[in-house]
Coordinates of C-alpha atoms in Angstrom, one line a residue:
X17 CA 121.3 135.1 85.2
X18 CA 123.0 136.7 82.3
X19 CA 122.1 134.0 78.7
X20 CA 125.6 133.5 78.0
X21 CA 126.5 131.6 80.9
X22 CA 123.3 129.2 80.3
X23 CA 124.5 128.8 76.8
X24 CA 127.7 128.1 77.7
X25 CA 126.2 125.2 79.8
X26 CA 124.8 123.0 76.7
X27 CA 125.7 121.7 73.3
X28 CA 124.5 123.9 70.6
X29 CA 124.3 123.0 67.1
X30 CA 122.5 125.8 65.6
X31 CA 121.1 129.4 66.1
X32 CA 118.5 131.3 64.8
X33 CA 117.3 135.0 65.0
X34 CA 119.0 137.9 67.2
X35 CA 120.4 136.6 70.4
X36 CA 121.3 138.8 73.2
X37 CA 124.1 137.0 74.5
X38 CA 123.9 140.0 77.7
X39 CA 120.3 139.4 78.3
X40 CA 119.3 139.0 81.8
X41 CA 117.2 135.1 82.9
X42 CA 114.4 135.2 85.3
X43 CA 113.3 132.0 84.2
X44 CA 113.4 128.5 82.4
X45 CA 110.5 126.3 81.3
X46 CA 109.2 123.4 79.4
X47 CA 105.5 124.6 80.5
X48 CA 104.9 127.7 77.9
X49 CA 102.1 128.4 80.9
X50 CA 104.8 128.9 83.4
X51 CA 106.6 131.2 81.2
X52 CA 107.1 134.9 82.0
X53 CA 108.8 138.1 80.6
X54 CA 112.2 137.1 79.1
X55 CA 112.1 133.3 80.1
X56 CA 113.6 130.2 78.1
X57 CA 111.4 128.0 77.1
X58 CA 112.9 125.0 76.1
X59 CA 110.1 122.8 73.4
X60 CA 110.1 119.0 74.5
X61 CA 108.5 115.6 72.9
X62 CA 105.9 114.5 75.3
X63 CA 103.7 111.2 74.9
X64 CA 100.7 113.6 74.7
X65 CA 102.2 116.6 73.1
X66 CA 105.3 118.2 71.6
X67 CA 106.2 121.3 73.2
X68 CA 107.9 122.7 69.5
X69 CA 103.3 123.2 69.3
X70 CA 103.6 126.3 72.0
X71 CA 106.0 127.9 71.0
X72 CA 104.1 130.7 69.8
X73 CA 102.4 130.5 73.0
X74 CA 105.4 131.1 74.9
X75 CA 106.4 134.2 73.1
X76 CA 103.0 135.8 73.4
X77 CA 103.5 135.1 77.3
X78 CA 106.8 136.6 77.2
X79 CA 109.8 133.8 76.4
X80 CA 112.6 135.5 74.6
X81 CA 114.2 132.4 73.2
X82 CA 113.3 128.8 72.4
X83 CA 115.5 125.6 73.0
X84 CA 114.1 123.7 69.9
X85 CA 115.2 119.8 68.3
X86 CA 114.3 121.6 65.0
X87 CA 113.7 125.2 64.0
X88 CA 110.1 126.2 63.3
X89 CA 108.3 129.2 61.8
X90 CA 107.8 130.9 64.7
X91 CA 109.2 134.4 65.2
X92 CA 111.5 133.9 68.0
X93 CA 115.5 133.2 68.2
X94 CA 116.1 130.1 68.6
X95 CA 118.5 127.5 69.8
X96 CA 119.0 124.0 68.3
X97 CA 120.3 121.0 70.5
X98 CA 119.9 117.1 69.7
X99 CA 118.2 116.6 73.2
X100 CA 115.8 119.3 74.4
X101 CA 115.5 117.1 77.7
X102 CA 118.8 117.2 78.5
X103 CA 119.7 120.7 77.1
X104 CA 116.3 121.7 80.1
X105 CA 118.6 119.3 82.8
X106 CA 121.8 121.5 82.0
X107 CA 120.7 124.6 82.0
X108 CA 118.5 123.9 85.3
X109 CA 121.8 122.8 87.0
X110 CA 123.6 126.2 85.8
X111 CA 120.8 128.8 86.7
X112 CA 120.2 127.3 90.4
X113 CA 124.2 127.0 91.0
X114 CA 124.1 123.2 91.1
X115 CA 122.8 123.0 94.5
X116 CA 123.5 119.4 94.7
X117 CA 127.4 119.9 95.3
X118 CA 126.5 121.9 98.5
X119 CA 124.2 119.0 100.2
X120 CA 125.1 115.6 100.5
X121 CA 122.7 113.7 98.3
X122 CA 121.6 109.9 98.5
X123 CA 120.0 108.3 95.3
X124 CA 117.7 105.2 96.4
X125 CA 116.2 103.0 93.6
X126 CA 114.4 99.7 93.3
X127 CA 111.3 98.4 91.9
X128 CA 109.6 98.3 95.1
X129 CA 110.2 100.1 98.7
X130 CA 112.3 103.4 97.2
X131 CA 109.4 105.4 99.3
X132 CA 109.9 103.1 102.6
X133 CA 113.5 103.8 102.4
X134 CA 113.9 106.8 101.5
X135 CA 112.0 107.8 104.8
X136 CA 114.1 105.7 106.9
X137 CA 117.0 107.3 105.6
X138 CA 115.8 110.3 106.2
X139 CA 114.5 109.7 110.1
X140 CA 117.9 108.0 110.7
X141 CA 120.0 111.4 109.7
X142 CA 117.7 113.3 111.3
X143 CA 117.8 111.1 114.6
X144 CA 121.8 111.8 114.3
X145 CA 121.1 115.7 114.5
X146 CA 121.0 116.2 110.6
X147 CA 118.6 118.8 108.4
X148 CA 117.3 116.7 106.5
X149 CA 115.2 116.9 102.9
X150 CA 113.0 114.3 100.6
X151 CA 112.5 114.4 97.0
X152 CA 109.9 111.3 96.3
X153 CA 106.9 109.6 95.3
X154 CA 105.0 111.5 98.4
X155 CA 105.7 114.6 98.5
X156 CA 108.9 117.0 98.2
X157 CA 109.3 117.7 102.3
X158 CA 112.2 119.5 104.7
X159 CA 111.9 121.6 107.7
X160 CA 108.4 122.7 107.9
X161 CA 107.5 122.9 103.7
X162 CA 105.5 119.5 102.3
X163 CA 104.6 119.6 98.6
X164 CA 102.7 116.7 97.4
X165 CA 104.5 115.3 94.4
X166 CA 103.1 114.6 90.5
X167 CA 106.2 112.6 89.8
X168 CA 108.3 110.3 91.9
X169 CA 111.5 112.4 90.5
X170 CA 109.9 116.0 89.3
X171 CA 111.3 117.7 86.1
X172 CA 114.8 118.7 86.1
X173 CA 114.2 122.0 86.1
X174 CA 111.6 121.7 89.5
X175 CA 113.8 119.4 91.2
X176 CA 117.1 121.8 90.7
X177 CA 114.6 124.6 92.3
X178 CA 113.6 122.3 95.2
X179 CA 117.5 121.7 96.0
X180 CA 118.1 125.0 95.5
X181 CA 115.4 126.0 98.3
X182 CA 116.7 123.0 100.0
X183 CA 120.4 124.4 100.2
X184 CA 119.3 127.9 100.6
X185 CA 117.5 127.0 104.1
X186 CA 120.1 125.2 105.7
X187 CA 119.3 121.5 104.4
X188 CA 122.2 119.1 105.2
X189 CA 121.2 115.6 103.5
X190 CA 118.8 115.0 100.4
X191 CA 116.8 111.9 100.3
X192 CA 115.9 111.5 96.5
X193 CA 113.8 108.9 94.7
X194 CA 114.9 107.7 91.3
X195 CA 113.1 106.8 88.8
X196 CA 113.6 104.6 85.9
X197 CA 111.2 108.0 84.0
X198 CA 113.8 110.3 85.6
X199 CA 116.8 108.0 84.3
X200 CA 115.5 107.8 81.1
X201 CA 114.0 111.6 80.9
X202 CA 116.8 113.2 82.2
X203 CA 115.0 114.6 84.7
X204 CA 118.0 113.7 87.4
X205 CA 120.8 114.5 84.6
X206 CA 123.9 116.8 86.4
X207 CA 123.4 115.7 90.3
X208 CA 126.0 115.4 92.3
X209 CA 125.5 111.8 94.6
X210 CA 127.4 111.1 97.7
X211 CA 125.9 107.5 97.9
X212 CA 123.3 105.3 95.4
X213 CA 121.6 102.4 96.2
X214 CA 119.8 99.2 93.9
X215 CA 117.5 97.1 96.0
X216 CA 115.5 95.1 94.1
X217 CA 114.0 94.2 90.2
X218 CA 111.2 93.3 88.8
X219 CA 108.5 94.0 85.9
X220 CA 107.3 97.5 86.2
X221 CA 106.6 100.6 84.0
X222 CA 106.1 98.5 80.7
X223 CA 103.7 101.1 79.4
X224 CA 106.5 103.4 79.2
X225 CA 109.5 101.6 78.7
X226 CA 108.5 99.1 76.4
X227 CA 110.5 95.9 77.2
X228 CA 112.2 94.9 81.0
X229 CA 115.6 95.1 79.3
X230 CA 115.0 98.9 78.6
X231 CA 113.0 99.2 82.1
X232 CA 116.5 97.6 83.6
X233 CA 118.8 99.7 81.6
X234 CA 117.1 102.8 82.6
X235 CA 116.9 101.7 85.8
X236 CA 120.2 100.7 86.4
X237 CA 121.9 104.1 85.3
X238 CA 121.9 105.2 88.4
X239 CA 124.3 102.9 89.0
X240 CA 126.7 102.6 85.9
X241 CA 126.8 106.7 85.8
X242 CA 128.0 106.0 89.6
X243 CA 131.5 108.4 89.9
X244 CA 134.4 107.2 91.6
X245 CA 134.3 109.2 94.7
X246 CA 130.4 108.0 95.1
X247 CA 129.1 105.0 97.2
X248 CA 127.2 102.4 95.7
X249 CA 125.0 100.0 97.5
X250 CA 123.8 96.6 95.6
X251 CA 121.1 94.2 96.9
X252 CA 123.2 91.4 95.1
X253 CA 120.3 88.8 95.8
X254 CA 119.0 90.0 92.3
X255 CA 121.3 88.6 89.8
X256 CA 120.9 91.6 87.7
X257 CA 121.8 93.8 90.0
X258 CA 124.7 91.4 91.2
X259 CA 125.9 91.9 87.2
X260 CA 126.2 95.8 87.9
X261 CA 128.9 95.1 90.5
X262 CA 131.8 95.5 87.6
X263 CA 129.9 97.7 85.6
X264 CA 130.3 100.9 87.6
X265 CA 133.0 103.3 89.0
X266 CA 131.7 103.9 92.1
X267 CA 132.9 102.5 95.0
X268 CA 130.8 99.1 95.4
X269 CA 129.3 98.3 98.6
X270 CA 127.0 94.4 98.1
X271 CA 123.8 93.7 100.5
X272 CA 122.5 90.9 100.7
X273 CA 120.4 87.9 102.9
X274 CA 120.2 84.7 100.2
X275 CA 123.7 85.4 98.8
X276 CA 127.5 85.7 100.4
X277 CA 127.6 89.5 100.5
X278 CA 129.5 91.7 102.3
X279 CA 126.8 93.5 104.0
X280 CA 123.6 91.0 105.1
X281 CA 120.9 90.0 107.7
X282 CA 120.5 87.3 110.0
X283 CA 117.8 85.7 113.1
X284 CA 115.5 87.1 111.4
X285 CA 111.8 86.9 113.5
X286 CA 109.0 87.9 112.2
X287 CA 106.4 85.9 114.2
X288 CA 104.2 89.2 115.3
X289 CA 104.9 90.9 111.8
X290 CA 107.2 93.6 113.0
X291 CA 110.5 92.5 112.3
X292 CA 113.8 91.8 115.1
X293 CA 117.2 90.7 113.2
X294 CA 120.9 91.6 113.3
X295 CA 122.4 93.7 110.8
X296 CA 125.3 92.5 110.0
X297 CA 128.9 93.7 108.1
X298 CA 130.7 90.7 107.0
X299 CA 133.7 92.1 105.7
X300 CA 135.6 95.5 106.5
X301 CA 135.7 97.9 103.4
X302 CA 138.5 100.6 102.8
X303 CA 139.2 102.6 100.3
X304 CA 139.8 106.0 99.4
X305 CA 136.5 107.3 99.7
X306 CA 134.7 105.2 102.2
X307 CA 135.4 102.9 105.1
X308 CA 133.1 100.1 106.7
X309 CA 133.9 97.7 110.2
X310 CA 132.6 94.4 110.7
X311 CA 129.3 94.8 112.7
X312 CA 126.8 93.1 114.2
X313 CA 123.6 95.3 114.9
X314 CA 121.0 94.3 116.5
X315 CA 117.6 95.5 114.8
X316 CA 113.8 96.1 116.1
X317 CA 111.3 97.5 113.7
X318 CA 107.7 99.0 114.4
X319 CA 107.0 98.6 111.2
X320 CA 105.6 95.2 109.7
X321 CA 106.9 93.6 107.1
X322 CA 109.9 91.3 105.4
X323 CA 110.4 94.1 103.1
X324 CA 110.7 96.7 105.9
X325 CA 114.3 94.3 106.9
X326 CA 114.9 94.7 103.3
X327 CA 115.0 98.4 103.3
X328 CA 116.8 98.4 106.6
X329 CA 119.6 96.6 105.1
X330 CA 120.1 99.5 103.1
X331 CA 118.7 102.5 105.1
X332 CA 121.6 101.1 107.9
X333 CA 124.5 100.8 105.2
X334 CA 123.5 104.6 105.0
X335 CA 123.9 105.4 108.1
X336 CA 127.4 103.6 109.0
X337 CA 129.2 104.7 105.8
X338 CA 128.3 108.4 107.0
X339 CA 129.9 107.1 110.4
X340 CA 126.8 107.9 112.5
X341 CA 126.7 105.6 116.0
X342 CA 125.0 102.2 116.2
X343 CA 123.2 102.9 119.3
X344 CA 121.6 106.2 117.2
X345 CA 120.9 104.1 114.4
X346 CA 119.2 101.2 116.3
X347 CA 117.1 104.1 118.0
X348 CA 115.9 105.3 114.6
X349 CA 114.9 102.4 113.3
X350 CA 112.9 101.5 116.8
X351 CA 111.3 105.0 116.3
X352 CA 110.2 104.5 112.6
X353 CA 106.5 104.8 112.0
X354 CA 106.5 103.5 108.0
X355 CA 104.8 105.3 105.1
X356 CA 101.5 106.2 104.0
X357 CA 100.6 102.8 101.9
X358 CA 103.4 100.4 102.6
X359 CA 102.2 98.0 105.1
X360 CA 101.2 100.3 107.1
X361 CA 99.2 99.7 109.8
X362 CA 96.0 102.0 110.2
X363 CA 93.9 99.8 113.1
X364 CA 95.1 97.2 115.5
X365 CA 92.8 96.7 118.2
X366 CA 90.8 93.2 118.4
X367 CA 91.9 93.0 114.8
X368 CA 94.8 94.7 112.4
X369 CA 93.6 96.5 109.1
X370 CA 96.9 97.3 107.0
X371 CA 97.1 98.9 104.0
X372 CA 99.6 98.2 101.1
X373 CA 100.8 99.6 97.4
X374 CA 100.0 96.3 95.7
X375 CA 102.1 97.4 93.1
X376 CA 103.4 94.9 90.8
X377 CA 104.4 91.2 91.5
X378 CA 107.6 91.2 93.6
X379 CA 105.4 93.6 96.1
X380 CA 102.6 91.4 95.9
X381 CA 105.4 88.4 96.7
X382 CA 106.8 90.7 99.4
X383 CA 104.0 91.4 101.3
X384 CA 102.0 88.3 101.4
X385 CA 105.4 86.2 101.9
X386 CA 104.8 88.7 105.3
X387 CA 101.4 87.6 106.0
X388 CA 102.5 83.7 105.6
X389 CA 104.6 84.7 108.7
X390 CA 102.7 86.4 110.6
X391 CA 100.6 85.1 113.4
X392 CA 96.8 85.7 113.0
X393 CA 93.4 83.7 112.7
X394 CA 91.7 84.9 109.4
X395 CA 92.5 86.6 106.2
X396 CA 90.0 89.3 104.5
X397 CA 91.4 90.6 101.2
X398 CA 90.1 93.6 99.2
X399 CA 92.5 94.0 96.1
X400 CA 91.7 97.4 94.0
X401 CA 92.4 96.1 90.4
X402 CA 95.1 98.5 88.9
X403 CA 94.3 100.7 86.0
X404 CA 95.9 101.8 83.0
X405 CA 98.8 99.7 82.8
X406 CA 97.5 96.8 80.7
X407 CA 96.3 93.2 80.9
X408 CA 99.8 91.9 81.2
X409 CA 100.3 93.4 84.3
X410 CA 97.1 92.9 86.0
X411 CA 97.6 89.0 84.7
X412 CA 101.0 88.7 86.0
X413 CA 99.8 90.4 89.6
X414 CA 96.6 87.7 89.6
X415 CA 98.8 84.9 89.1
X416 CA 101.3 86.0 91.9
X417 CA 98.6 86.6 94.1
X418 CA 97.4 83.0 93.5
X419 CA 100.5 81.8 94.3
X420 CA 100.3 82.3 97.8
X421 CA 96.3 82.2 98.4
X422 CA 96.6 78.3 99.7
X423 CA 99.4 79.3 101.8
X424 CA 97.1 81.7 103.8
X425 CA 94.3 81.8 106.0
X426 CA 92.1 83.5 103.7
X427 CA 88.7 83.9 104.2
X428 CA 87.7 86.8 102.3
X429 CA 88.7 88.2 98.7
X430 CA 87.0 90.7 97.1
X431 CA 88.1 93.3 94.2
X432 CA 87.4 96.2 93.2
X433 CA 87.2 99.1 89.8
X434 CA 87.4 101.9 92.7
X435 CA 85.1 103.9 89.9
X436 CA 84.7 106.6 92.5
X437 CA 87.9 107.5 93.3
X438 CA 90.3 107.0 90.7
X439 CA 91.2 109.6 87.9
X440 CA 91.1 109.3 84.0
X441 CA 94.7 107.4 83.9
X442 CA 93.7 105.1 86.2
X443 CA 90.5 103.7 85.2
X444 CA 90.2 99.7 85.5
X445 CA 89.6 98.9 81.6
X446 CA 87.2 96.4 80.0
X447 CA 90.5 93.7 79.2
X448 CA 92.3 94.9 82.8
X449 CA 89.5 93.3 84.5
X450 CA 89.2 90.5 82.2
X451 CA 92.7 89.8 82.6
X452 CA 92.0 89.4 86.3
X453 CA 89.0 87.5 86.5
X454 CA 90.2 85.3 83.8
X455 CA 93.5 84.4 86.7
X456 CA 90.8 83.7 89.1
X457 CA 88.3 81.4 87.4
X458 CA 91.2 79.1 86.5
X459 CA 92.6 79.0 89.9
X460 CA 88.9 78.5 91.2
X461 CA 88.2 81.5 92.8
X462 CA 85.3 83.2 92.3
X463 CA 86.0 87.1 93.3
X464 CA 83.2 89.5 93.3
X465 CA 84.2 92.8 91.8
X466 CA 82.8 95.7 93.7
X467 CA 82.9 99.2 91.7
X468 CA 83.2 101.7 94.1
X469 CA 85.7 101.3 96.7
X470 CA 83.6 102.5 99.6
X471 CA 81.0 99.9 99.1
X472 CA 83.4 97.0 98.6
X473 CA 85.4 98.0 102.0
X474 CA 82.0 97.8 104.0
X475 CA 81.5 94.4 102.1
X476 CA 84.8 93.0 104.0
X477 CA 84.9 94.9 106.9
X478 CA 81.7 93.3 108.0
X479 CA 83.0 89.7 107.9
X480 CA 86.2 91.1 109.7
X481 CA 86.2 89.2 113.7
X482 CA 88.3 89.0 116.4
X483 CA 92.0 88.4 116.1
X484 CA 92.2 88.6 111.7
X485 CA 93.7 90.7 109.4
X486 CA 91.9 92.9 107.0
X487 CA 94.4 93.7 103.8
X488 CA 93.6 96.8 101.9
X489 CA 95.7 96.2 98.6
X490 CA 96.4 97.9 95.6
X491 CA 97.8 101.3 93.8
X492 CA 95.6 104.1 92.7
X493 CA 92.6 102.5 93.0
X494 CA 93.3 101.9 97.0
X495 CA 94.9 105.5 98.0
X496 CA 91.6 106.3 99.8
X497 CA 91.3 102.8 101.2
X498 CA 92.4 104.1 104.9
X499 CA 90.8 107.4 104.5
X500 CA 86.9 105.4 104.1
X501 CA 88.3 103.3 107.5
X502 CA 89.2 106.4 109.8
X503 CA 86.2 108.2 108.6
X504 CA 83.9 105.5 109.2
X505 CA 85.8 104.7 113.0
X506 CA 85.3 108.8 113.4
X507 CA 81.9 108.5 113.2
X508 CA 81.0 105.9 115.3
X509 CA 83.9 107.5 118.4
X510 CA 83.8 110.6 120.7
X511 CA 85.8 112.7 122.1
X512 CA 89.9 112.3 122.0
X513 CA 89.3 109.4 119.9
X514 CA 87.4 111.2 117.1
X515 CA 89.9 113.6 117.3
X516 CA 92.5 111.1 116.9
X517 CA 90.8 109.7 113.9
X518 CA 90.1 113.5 112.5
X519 CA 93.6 114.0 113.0
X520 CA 94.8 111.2 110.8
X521 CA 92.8 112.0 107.9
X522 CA 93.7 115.5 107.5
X523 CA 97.7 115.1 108.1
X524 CA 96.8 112.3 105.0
X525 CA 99.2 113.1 101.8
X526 CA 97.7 110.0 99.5

C-alpha cells in the first residue's frame, strides 16, 4: 500500500527526515523482529519495554519509517503522534481495508464466561448455515485454521490480519472476545460491531488496571463507544452495567433473571447440573435497526452449569436479533459441547471429574452456587492457587470459596503451586500462598498444599468413590489438570477407549 494513504489515516503532529510519500507498504509492526524491507514500525510503551529502544533495530532489519511519541537520535524518518497505540490500530484498519465492515462482527464482554459464549454464538450461526469465525482467549479459529492465542484480543495490527484472512475466505460472522487490555490498548480501536454484549462485573485485572473503577471504565467502552446502528445487550442484574443503559448510542437491548428486564429466564432446573429453562422475551423491541417478538423458548443444555443459562441468555438474544428460527436455536444449544476449562466435564462414569477456570470470585461464586444444586454424594476439591496477580486476589478468591464450603458436601480440599507446569508469570509467590493459607486457618481448614500438580491430582483422585464429584479448579496453574486425567485413564484402557482418551489429549488447545 502506497505511505500516503496510511498517513492519511492518523493524526500527525510532526515529521522528521525524508519521507517518500509514494513509497510502496509491505508491512506494519510494533515487533522491530517482525519487521522487513520497507516496513513501519511503529515504537510503543510496553510494561517491560519501550519500543522507541529498537528503533535502530528496526532499520538495520529494513523499517523505512518510525511512528514515534517523541523523536529520537536514530537515523530514520520519522513520524510523531500523541498515541503510538492507536496511531498502530489506524493504520492496521487502513492497510487490511477494514475487513470488519465486510463481516458481521459480535463484541462479547464480561468478567467471566466471554469464552463460553463466544463459542455458543459461534455454534448457533453455524447451526443456521453461517461461516463462521472466533477471535478469543482459545485460539483464533474459522473453517479449518486454529491458532492458539497469546491474548484474549491480539494486537491491532494481528487482529486486522486475522479479519482480513477471515473476510478473504468467505467468513460470514466474527465472534470476538473483548478485553478490558484491548479496550484500554487500543488493540480493538476502528472495528465495525453489528451487536455488543456486557454480561457480568466483578474484580479482575488489578495488576494492570490499577483500581475496579478503571478496570470498569475500560471495560465498559465497548459499550459507551456502542454506534447507533449497533445492538447492545446488557445483563442489567449488575447495577453497573444496568447504569450503562443511558450512557450509550447503541440500540439497548437489557437481559436479565433477578431484575424486570426485557429479555430474561425462567423454570430454571438444574437438579442433574445441566441446565433446562425457558428463554424468554418480555417485551417486543422496534426500532430502526433492530426488531425483537415476545418469546418463550424452551432451553436444554449439555453443558453444566448456572453460568452456562447465563451465557444462553445472551448467546439466544444473538441469535433472534439476526432473525434465525427458534427450533435452530433450541437445536444448537442441545448440541453444545462447552469449552476447554469452563465446567467442562472430562469423566462421568461411576463418578463426574469437571474441570473449571477458577478465575476470580464471581466465577468461583458461579460455579460452586452450581455444585450447591447439583445432585451428588461427595465433594473432592483440588484448587491450583493463582499466580502472579497478587495477595489481594488470591485473599478475595479464599474467602469466596469459604463462603460456600459449609454449603457443600465436601470431603476433600487440597491446593496446589502447580511448580511443574506453570511459566515464569504465573508462579504462586511466597505472600500469594500466604494470602491463601492465611483465609483457611481462620475459617478452620487446614489445606495441604501440593507443589506439583500431578502429585496433588493422584492425592484426590484416590479418595474419589462412587457417585461424587472431583473439581479440578483454578487458572494457569490447572490448564493441564484434564490432560494428567486422560493420560492417566489412557494408560490403564485398551483399545477404542485408549484411543478415545489419545484422542482428547491431542485435539487439547489449553
Amino acid at each position: 500500500m502506497i505511505l500516503k494513504k496510511l498517513l492519511d489515516a492518523i493524526e500527525i503532529k510532526d515529521r522528521k527526515g525524508a519521507i517518500d510519500a509514494d513509497h510502496s507498504v509491505d508491512g506494519i509492526s510494533n515487533d522491530s523482529r517482525e519487521i522487513g524491507e520497507g516496513d513501519i514500525f511503529v515504537a510503543m510503551k510496553g510494561v517491560l519495554a519501550d519500543g522507541h529502544d529498537y528503533i535502530q533495530k528496526a532499520k538495520e532489519k529494513g523499517a523505512a519509517l518510525a511512528v514515534v511519541d517523541h523523536f529520537t537520535e536514530d537515523d530514520i524518518p520519522q513520524i510523531l503522534v500523541d498515541n503510538p497505540r492507536m496511531a498502530l490500530a489506524d493504520l492496521a484498519c487502513t492497510f487490511y481495508n477494514h475487513p470488519s465492515k465486510e463481516m458481521k462482527v459480535f463484541g462479547v464482554t464480561a468478567t467471566n464466561g466471554k469464552t463460553s459464549t463466544a463459542y455458543m454464538i459461534r455454534d448457533l450461526f453455524k447451526e443456521a448455515g453461517y461461516e463462521v469465525g472466533v477471535v478469543g482467549t482459545v485460539e483464533v479459529q474459522y473453517k479449518d485454521v486454529s491458532i492458539p492465542s497469546i491474548l484474549t484480543t491480539p494486537e491491532s495490527i494481528h487482529l486486522q490480519k486475522h479479519l482480513r484472512d477471515m473476510a478473504d475466505a468467505g467468513v460470514d460472522v466474527v465472534v470476538m472476545e473483548v478485553s478490558s487490555s484491548a479496550q484500554e490498548l487500543y488493540r480493538s480501536r476502528g472495528i465495525d460491531y453489528d451487536i455488543v454484549s456486557f454480561n457480568n462485573i466483578s474484580v479482575e485485572h488489578l495488576e494492570q488496571h490499577g483500581t475496579f473503577e478503571n478496570y470498569f471504565h475500560y471495560k465498559s467502552r465497548l459499550i459507551r463507544h456502542a454506534e447507533e446502528k449497533t445492538a447492545v445487550i446488557l445483563n442489567i442484574d449488575a447495577p453497573l452495567i444496568e447504569g450503562l443503559v443511558e450512557k450509550t448510542k447503541g440500540d439497548v437491548f437489557t437481559a436479565g433473571i433477578e431484575k424486570d428486564a426485557s429479555i430474561g429466564i425462567d423454570a430454571i432446573d438444574l437438579s442433574s447440573g445441566f441446565a433446562k429453562f425457558n428463554y424468554v422475551v418480555r417485551q417486543g423491541h422496534h426500532t430502526d435497526y433492530w426488531s425483537l417478538e415476545p418469546t418463550v423458548l424452551p432451553i436444554q443444555l449439555k453443558v453444566a452449569g448456572y453460568h452456562s443459562v447465563l451465557n444462553a441468555m445472551i448467546a439466544i438474544t444473538y441469535g433472534l436479533l439476526e432473525g434465525i428460527e427458534g427450533e435452530v436455536i433450541q437445536k444448537a444449544m442441545e448440541n453444545f459441547s462447552g469449552v476447554e476449562r469452563r465446567f467442562e466435564l472430562i469423566y462421568n462414569k461411576e463418578y463426574m471429574i469437571l474441570d473449571d477456570h477458577f478465575a476470580n470470585e464471581k466465577n468461583i461464586a458461579v460455579t460452586l452456587e452450581t455444585l450447591c444444586h447439583m445432585e451428588y454424594k461427595n465433594l473432592h476439591l483440588l484448587y491450583a492457587i493463582r499466580g502472579g496477580r497478587g495477595a489481594e486476589l488470591n485473599r478475595d478468591n479464599a474467602l469466596e470459596m469459604v463462603k460456600w464450603m459449609h454449603k457443600l458436601p465436601l470431603k476433600t480440599f487440597v491446593a496446589t503451586r502447580s511448580e511443574e507446569v506453570v511459566t515464569k508469570k504465573d508462579v504462586v509467590s511466597e505472600s500469594e500462598l500466604a494470602a491463601f493459607k492465611e483465609v483457611m486457618a481462620d475459617a478452620g481448614y487446614d489445606v495441604p498444599v501440593v507443589d506439583d500438580l500431578k502429585s496433588a491430582i493422584d492425592k484426590v483422585w484416590g479418595k474419589v468413590g462412587k457417585g461424587d464429584v472431583f473439581l479440578l479448579a483454578g487458572c494457569q496453574g490447572m490448564d493441564h489438570g484434564a490432560k494428567y486425567v486422560w493420560e492417566s485413564l489412557a494408560e490403564k484402557a485398551t483399545g477404542d477407549e485408549r484411543s478415545d482418551w489419545m484422542k482428547k489429549i491431542e485435539n487439547r488447545i489449553c
